[in-house]
Amino acid sequence: MRIGFGYDVHRLKEGRKLILCGVEVPCEFGADGHSDADVALHALMDAMLGALALGDIGQHFPDSDEQYRGVQSTVLLKKVYELVTQNGYTLNNADITIVLQSPKIAPFINTMRSLTAQVLGVGIEDISVKATTEEGLGFTGGGAGIAAYAVTLLK
């Protein structure tokens, strides 16, 4: 068994799509980044890579490489999971927490869980997605950014 932890953060910007766990959440702003800036999947990928001491997504998919501009994070997640399985491991479970003041994403959580599970080829019961605000505190609470944390157990 190997445990991994991941964290990601992005600024919020008007006119960008808000993509979380591969799901577009209707909103007038989204996360700014080189790819689709899906903080939840970025944190998940870093957790899986970290569990196996394989670096982080910046090493595998650098923002200096134009082939990753605007890429869907679900595509990158598949590539990371291929590395996991090539190293002899599978995902036991993942727990993701998204930190965002608004919009409320509770109506999208089951879709996020389902899509993430589908990409990884695991059951929905193996993927947990939660959301929280920071009660108006800090950069996420003030609406300037979004963050996500993820923990994985690989077997």
PDB file of C-alpha atoms in Angstrom:
ATOM      1  CA  MET A   1       0.000   0.000   0.000  1.00  0.00           C
ATOM      2  CA  ARG A   2       1.197   3.504  -0.859  1.00  0.00           C
ATOM      3  CA  ILE A   3      -0.418   6.765   0.271  1.00  0.00           C
ATOM      4  CA  GLY A   4      -0.137   9.974  -1.736  1.00  0.00           C
ATOM      5  CA  PHE A   5      -1.139  13.600  -1.112  1.00  0.00           C
ATOM      6  CA  GLY A   6      -1.750  16.256  -3.748  1.00  0.00           C
ATOM      7  CA  TYR A   7      -2.555  19.975  -3.739  1.00  0.00           C
ATOM      8  CA  ASP A   8      -3.257  22.454  -6.506  1.00  0.00           C
ATOM      9  CA  VAL A   9      -4.335  26.078  -6.700  1.00  0.00           C
ATOM     10  CA  HIS A  10      -5.276  28.429  -9.540  1.00  0.00           C
ATOM     11  CA  ARG A  11      -6.391  32.038  -9.859  1.00  0.00           C
ATOM     12  CA  LEU A  12      -9.960  32.610 -10.966  1.00  0.00           C
ATOM     13  CA  LYS A  13     -10.520  34.593 -14.144  1.00  0.00           C
ATOM     14  CA  GLU A  14     -13.651  35.860 -15.872  1.00  0.00           C
ATOM     15  CA  GLY A  15     -14.357  34.287 -19.232  1.00  0.00           C
ATOM     16  CA  ARG A  16     -12.686  30.948 -18.425  1.00  0.00           C
ATOM     17  CA  LYS A  17     -14.605  27.697 -18.010  1.00  0.00           C
ATOM     18  CA  LEU A  18     -14.742  26.203 -14.522  1.00  0.00           C
ATOM     19  CA  ILE A  19     -13.821  22.540 -14.954  1.00  0.00           C
ATOM     20  CA  LEU A  20     -13.788  20.287 -11.887  1.00  0.00           C
ATOM     21  CA  CYS A  21     -13.134  16.538 -12.130  1.00  0.00           C
ATOM     22  CA  GLY A  22     -13.734  16.881 -15.857  1.00  0.00           C
ATOM     23  CA  VAL A  23     -17.179  18.441 -15.381  1.00  0.00           C
ATOM     24  CA  GLU A  24     -17.998  21.969 -16.545  1.00  0.00           C
ATOM     25  CA  VAL A  25     -19.696  23.914 -13.747  1.00  0.00           C
ATOM     26  CA  PRO A  26     -21.772  26.821 -15.112  1.00  0.00           C
ATOM     27  CA  CYS A  27     -20.164  30.022 -13.899  1.00  0.00           C
ATOM     28  CA  GLU A  28     -19.032  33.413 -15.234  1.00  0.00           C
ATOM     29  CA  PHE A  29     -15.440  32.640 -14.231  1.00  0.00           C
ATOM     30  CA  GLY A  30     -13.063  29.703 -14.189  1.00  0.00           C
ATOM     31  CA  ALA A  31      -9.599  28.660 -13.151  1.00  0.00           C
ATOM     32  CA  ASP A  32      -6.753  30.226 -15.112  1.00  0.00           C
ATOM     33  CA  GLY A  33      -4.025  27.906 -16.303  1.00  0.00           C
ATOM     34  CA  HIS A  34      -2.084  26.398 -19.184  1.00  0.00           C
ATOM     35  CA  SER A  35      -4.363  23.353 -19.439  1.00  0.00           C
ATOM     36  CA  ASP A  36      -8.064  23.329 -18.544  1.00  0.00           C
ATOM     37  CA  ALA A  37      -6.874  24.202 -14.989  1.00  0.00           C
ATOM     38  CA  ASP A  38      -8.921  21.440 -13.325  1.00  0.00           C
ATOM     39  CA  VAL A  39      -7.548  21.831  -9.799  1.00  0.00           C
ATOM     40  CA  ALA A  40      -9.334  18.728  -8.519  1.00  0.00           C
ATOM     41  CA  LEU A  41      -7.803  16.374 -11.088  1.00  0.00           C
ATOM     42  CA  HIS A  42      -4.424  18.116 -10.806  1.00  0.00           C
ATOM     43  CA  ALA A  43      -4.401  17.437  -7.062  1.00  0.00           C
ATOM     44  CA  LEU A  44      -5.501  13.835  -7.693  1.00  0.00           C
ATOM     45  CA  MET A  45      -2.724  13.271 -10.240  1.00  0.00           C
ATOM     46  CA  ASP A  46      -0.114  14.720  -7.899  1.00  0.00           C
ATOM     47  CA  ALA A  47      -1.374  12.446  -5.104  1.00  0.00           C
ATOM     48  CA  MET A  48      -1.000   9.350  -7.291  1.00  0.00           C
ATOM     49  CA  LEU A  49       2.426  10.407  -8.561  1.00  0.00           C
ATOM     50  CA  GLY A  50       3.525  11.277  -5.036  1.00  0.00           C
ATOM     51  CA  ALA A  51       2.437   7.909  -3.678  1.00  0.00           C
ATOM     52  CA  LEU A  52       4.948   6.255  -6.020  1.00  0.00           C
ATOM     53  CA  ALA A  53       7.636   8.984  -5.744  1.00  0.00           C
ATOM     54  CA  LEU A  54       7.268   9.753  -9.467  1.00  0.00           C
ATOM     55  CA  GLY A  55       7.461  13.537  -9.163  1.00  0.00           C
ATOM     56  CA  ASP A  56       4.551  15.832  -9.972  1.00  0.00           C
ATOM     57  CA  ILE A  57       2.427  16.800 -12.946  1.00  0.00           C
ATOM     58  CA  GLY A  58       4.680  19.781 -13.698  1.00  0.00           C
ATOM     59  CA  GLN A  59       7.516  17.362 -14.420  1.00  0.00           C
ATOM     60  CA  HIS A  60       5.381  15.090 -16.596  1.00  0.00           C
ATOM     61  CA  PHE A  61       3.294  17.785 -18.355  1.00  0.00           C
ATOM     62  CA  PRO A  62       5.222  21.094 -18.155  1.00  0.00           C
ATOM     63  CA  ASP A  63       3.390  24.339 -18.884  1.00  0.00           C
ATOM     64  CA  SER A  64       6.300  25.260 -21.153  1.00  0.00           C
ATOM     65  CA  ASP A  65       5.207  22.492 -23.552  1.00  0.00           C
ATOM     66  CA  GLU A  66       2.627  23.763 -26.056  1.00  0.00           C
ATOM     67  CA  GLN A  67       1.135  20.297 -26.574  1.00  0.00           C
ATOM     68  CA  TYR A  68      -0.479  20.676 -23.144  1.00  0.00           C
ATOM     69  CA  ARG A  69      -2.036  24.106 -23.777  1.00  0.00           C
ATOM     70  CA  GLY A  70      -5.761  23.767 -23.137  1.00  0.00           C
ATOM     71  CA  VAL A  71      -5.539  19.979 -22.730  1.00  0.00           C
ATOM     72  CA  GLN A  72      -8.327  18.281 -20.813  1.00  0.00           C
ATOM     73  CA  SER A  73      -7.084  17.056 -17.460  1.00  0.00           C
ATOM     74  CA  THR A  74      -8.998  13.809 -17.955  1.00  0.00           C
ATOM     75  CA  VAL A  75      -6.511  13.009 -20.752  1.00  0.00           C
ATOM     76  CA  LEU A  76      -3.600  13.680 -18.396  1.00  0.00           C
ATOM     77  CA  LEU A  77      -5.254  11.641 -15.636  1.00  0.00           C
ATOM     78  CA  LYS A  78      -5.367   8.618 -17.951  1.00  0.00           C
ATOM     79  CA  LYS A  79      -1.641   9.019 -18.652  1.00  0.00           C
ATOM     80  CA  VAL A  80      -0.827   9.289 -14.946  1.00  0.00           C
ATOM     81  CA  TYR A  81      -2.895   6.219 -14.159  1.00  0.00           C
ATOM     82  CA  GLU A  82      -1.033   4.316 -16.884  1.00  0.00           C
ATOM     83  CA  LEU A  83       2.186   5.128 -14.986  1.00  0.00           C
ATOM     84  CA  VAL A  84       0.569   3.863 -11.786  1.00  0.00           C
ATOM     85  CA  THR A  85      -0.431   0.552 -13.353  1.00  0.00           C
ATOM     86  CA  GLN A  86       2.913   0.190 -15.172  1.00  0.00           C
ATOM     87  CA  ASN A  87       4.509   0.366 -11.721  1.00  0.00           C
ATOM     88  CA  GLY A  88       2.343  -2.507 -10.522  1.00  0.00           C
ATOM     89  CA  TYR A  89      -0.266  -0.552  -8.547  1.00  0.00           C
ATOM     90  CA  THR A  90      -3.967   0.167  -8.777  1.00  0.00           C
ATOM     91  CA  LEU A  91      -6.089   2.793  -7.075  1.00  0.00           C
ATOM     92  CA  ASN A  92      -7.756   1.581  -3.892  1.00  0.00           C
ATOM     93  CA  ASN A  93      -9.518   4.896  -3.251  1.00  0.00           C
ATOM     94  CA  ALA A  94      -9.195   8.652  -3.614  1.00  0.00           C
ATOM     95  CA  ASP A  95     -10.556  11.511  -1.528  1.00  0.00           C
ATOM     96  CA  ILE A  96     -10.680  15.002  -3.097  1.00  0.00           C
ATOM     97  CA  THR A  97     -11.637  18.266  -1.372  1.00  0.00           C
ATOM     98  CA  ILE A  98     -12.329  21.357  -3.489  1.00  0.00           C
ATOM     99  CA  VAL A  99     -12.053  24.765  -1.784  1.00  0.00           C
ATOM    100  CA  LEU A 100     -14.164  27.429  -3.494  1.00  0.00           C
ATOM    101  CA  GLN A 101     -16.348  30.214  -2.142  1.00  0.00           C
ATOM    102  CA  SER A 102     -18.785  30.137  -5.056  1.00  0.00           C
ATOM    103  CA  PRO A 103     -20.526  28.772  -7.013  1.00  0.00           C
ATOM    104  CA  LYS A 104     -21.986  25.933  -4.976  1.00  0.00           C
ATOM    105  CA  ILE A 105     -20.881  22.699  -6.598  1.00  0.00           C
ATOM    106  CA  ALA A 106     -22.884  20.183  -4.553  1.00  0.00           C
ATOM    107  CA  PRO A 107     -25.289  19.499  -7.476  1.00  0.00           C
ATOM    108  CA  PHE A 108     -22.313  18.369  -9.610  1.00  0.00           C
ATOM    109  CA  ILE A 109     -20.481  16.151  -7.132  1.00  0.00           C
ATOM    110  CA  ASN A 110     -21.980  12.815  -8.167  1.00  0.00           C
ATOM    111  CA  THR A 111     -21.222  13.576 -11.821  1.00  0.00           C
ATOM    112  CA  MET A 112     -17.643  14.478 -10.840  1.00  0.00           C
ATOM    113  CA  ARG A 113     -17.266  11.218  -8.914  1.00  0.00           C
ATOM    114  CA  SER A 114     -18.749   9.192 -11.745  1.00  0.00           C
ATOM    115  CA  LEU A 115     -16.592  10.746 -14.473  1.00  0.00           C
ATOM    116  CA  THR A 116     -13.396  10.423 -12.432  1.00  0.00           C
ATOM    117  CA  ALA A 117     -14.175   6.781 -11.652  1.00  0.00           C
ATOM    118  CA  GLN A 118     -14.905   6.124 -15.330  1.00  0.00           C
ATOM    119  CA  VAL A 119     -11.595   7.654 -16.467  1.00  0.00           C
ATOM    120  CA  LEU A 120      -9.704   5.508 -13.938  1.00  0.00           C
ATOM    121  CA  GLY A 121     -11.738   2.360 -14.509  1.00  0.00           C
ATOM    122  CA  VAL A 122     -12.716   2.057 -10.840  1.00  0.00           C
ATOM    123  CA  GLY A 123     -16.044   2.041  -9.037  1.00  0.00           C
ATOM    124  CA  ILE A 124     -17.725   5.289  -8.014  1.00  0.00           C
ATOM    125  CA  GLU A 125     -17.503   4.066  -4.410  1.00  0.00           C
ATOM    126  CA  ASP A 126     -13.704   4.453  -4.712  1.00  0.00           C
ATOM    127  CA  ILE A 127     -13.886   8.192  -5.494  1.00  0.00           C
ATOM    128  CA  SER A 128     -14.894  10.788  -2.916  1.00  0.00           C
ATOM    129  CA  VAL A 129     -15.359  14.445  -3.881  1.00  0.00           C
ATOM    130  CA  LYS A 130     -16.243  17.077  -1.300  1.00  0.00           C
ATOM    131  CA  ALA A 131     -16.450  20.846  -1.388  1.00  0.00           C
ATOM    132  CA  THR A 132     -15.984  23.516   1.221  1.00  0.00           C
ATOM    133  CA  THR A 133     -15.794  27.282   1.446  1.00  0.00           C
ATOM    134  CA  GLU A 134     -13.389  29.188   3.638  1.00  0.00           C
ATOM    135  CA  GLU A 135     -16.080  31.373   5.161  1.00  0.00           C
ATOM    136  CA  GLY A 136     -14.844  34.406   3.231  1.00  0.00           C
ATOM    137  CA  LEU A 137     -11.249  34.051   4.475  1.00  0.00           C
ATOM    138  CA  GLY A 138      -8.079  33.983   2.388  1.00  0.00           C
ATOM    139  CA  PHE A 139      -7.664  34.012  -1.387  1.00  0.00           C
ATOM    140  CA  THR A 140     -10.272  31.286  -1.937  1.00  0.00           C
ATOM    141  CA  GLY A 141     -12.749  32.806   0.480  1.00  0.00           C
ATOM    142  CA  GLY A 142     -12.316  36.197  -1.155  1.00  0.00           C
ATOM    143  CA  GLY A 143     -13.049  34.723  -4.587  1.00  0.00           C
ATOM    144  CA  ALA A 144      -9.568  35.257  -6.035  1.00  0.00           C
ATOM    145  CA  GLY A 145      -8.750  31.574  -6.411  1.00  0.00           C
ATOM    146  CA  ILE A 146      -9.661  27.935  -6.115  1.00  0.00           C
ATOM    147  CA  ALA A 147      -7.764  25.106  -4.442  1.00  0.00           C
ATOM    148  CA  ALA A 148      -8.043  21.344  -4.168  1.00  0.00           C
ATOM    149  CA  TYR A 149      -6.519  18.662  -1.955  1.00  0.00           C
ATOM    150  CA  ALA A 150      -6.407  14.950  -2.714  1.00  0.00           C
ATOM    151  CA  VAL A 151      -5.330  11.833  -0.876  1.00  0.00           C
ATOM    152  CA  THR A 152      -4.957   8.447  -2.561  1.00  0.00           C
ATOM    153  CA  LEU A 153      -4.302   4.918  -1.447  1.00  0.00           C
ATOM    154  CA  LEU A 154      -2.636   2.716  -4.058  1.00  0.00           C
ATOM    155  CA  LYS A 155      -2.379  -1.037  -3.698  1.00  0.00           C
TER     156      LYS A 155
END
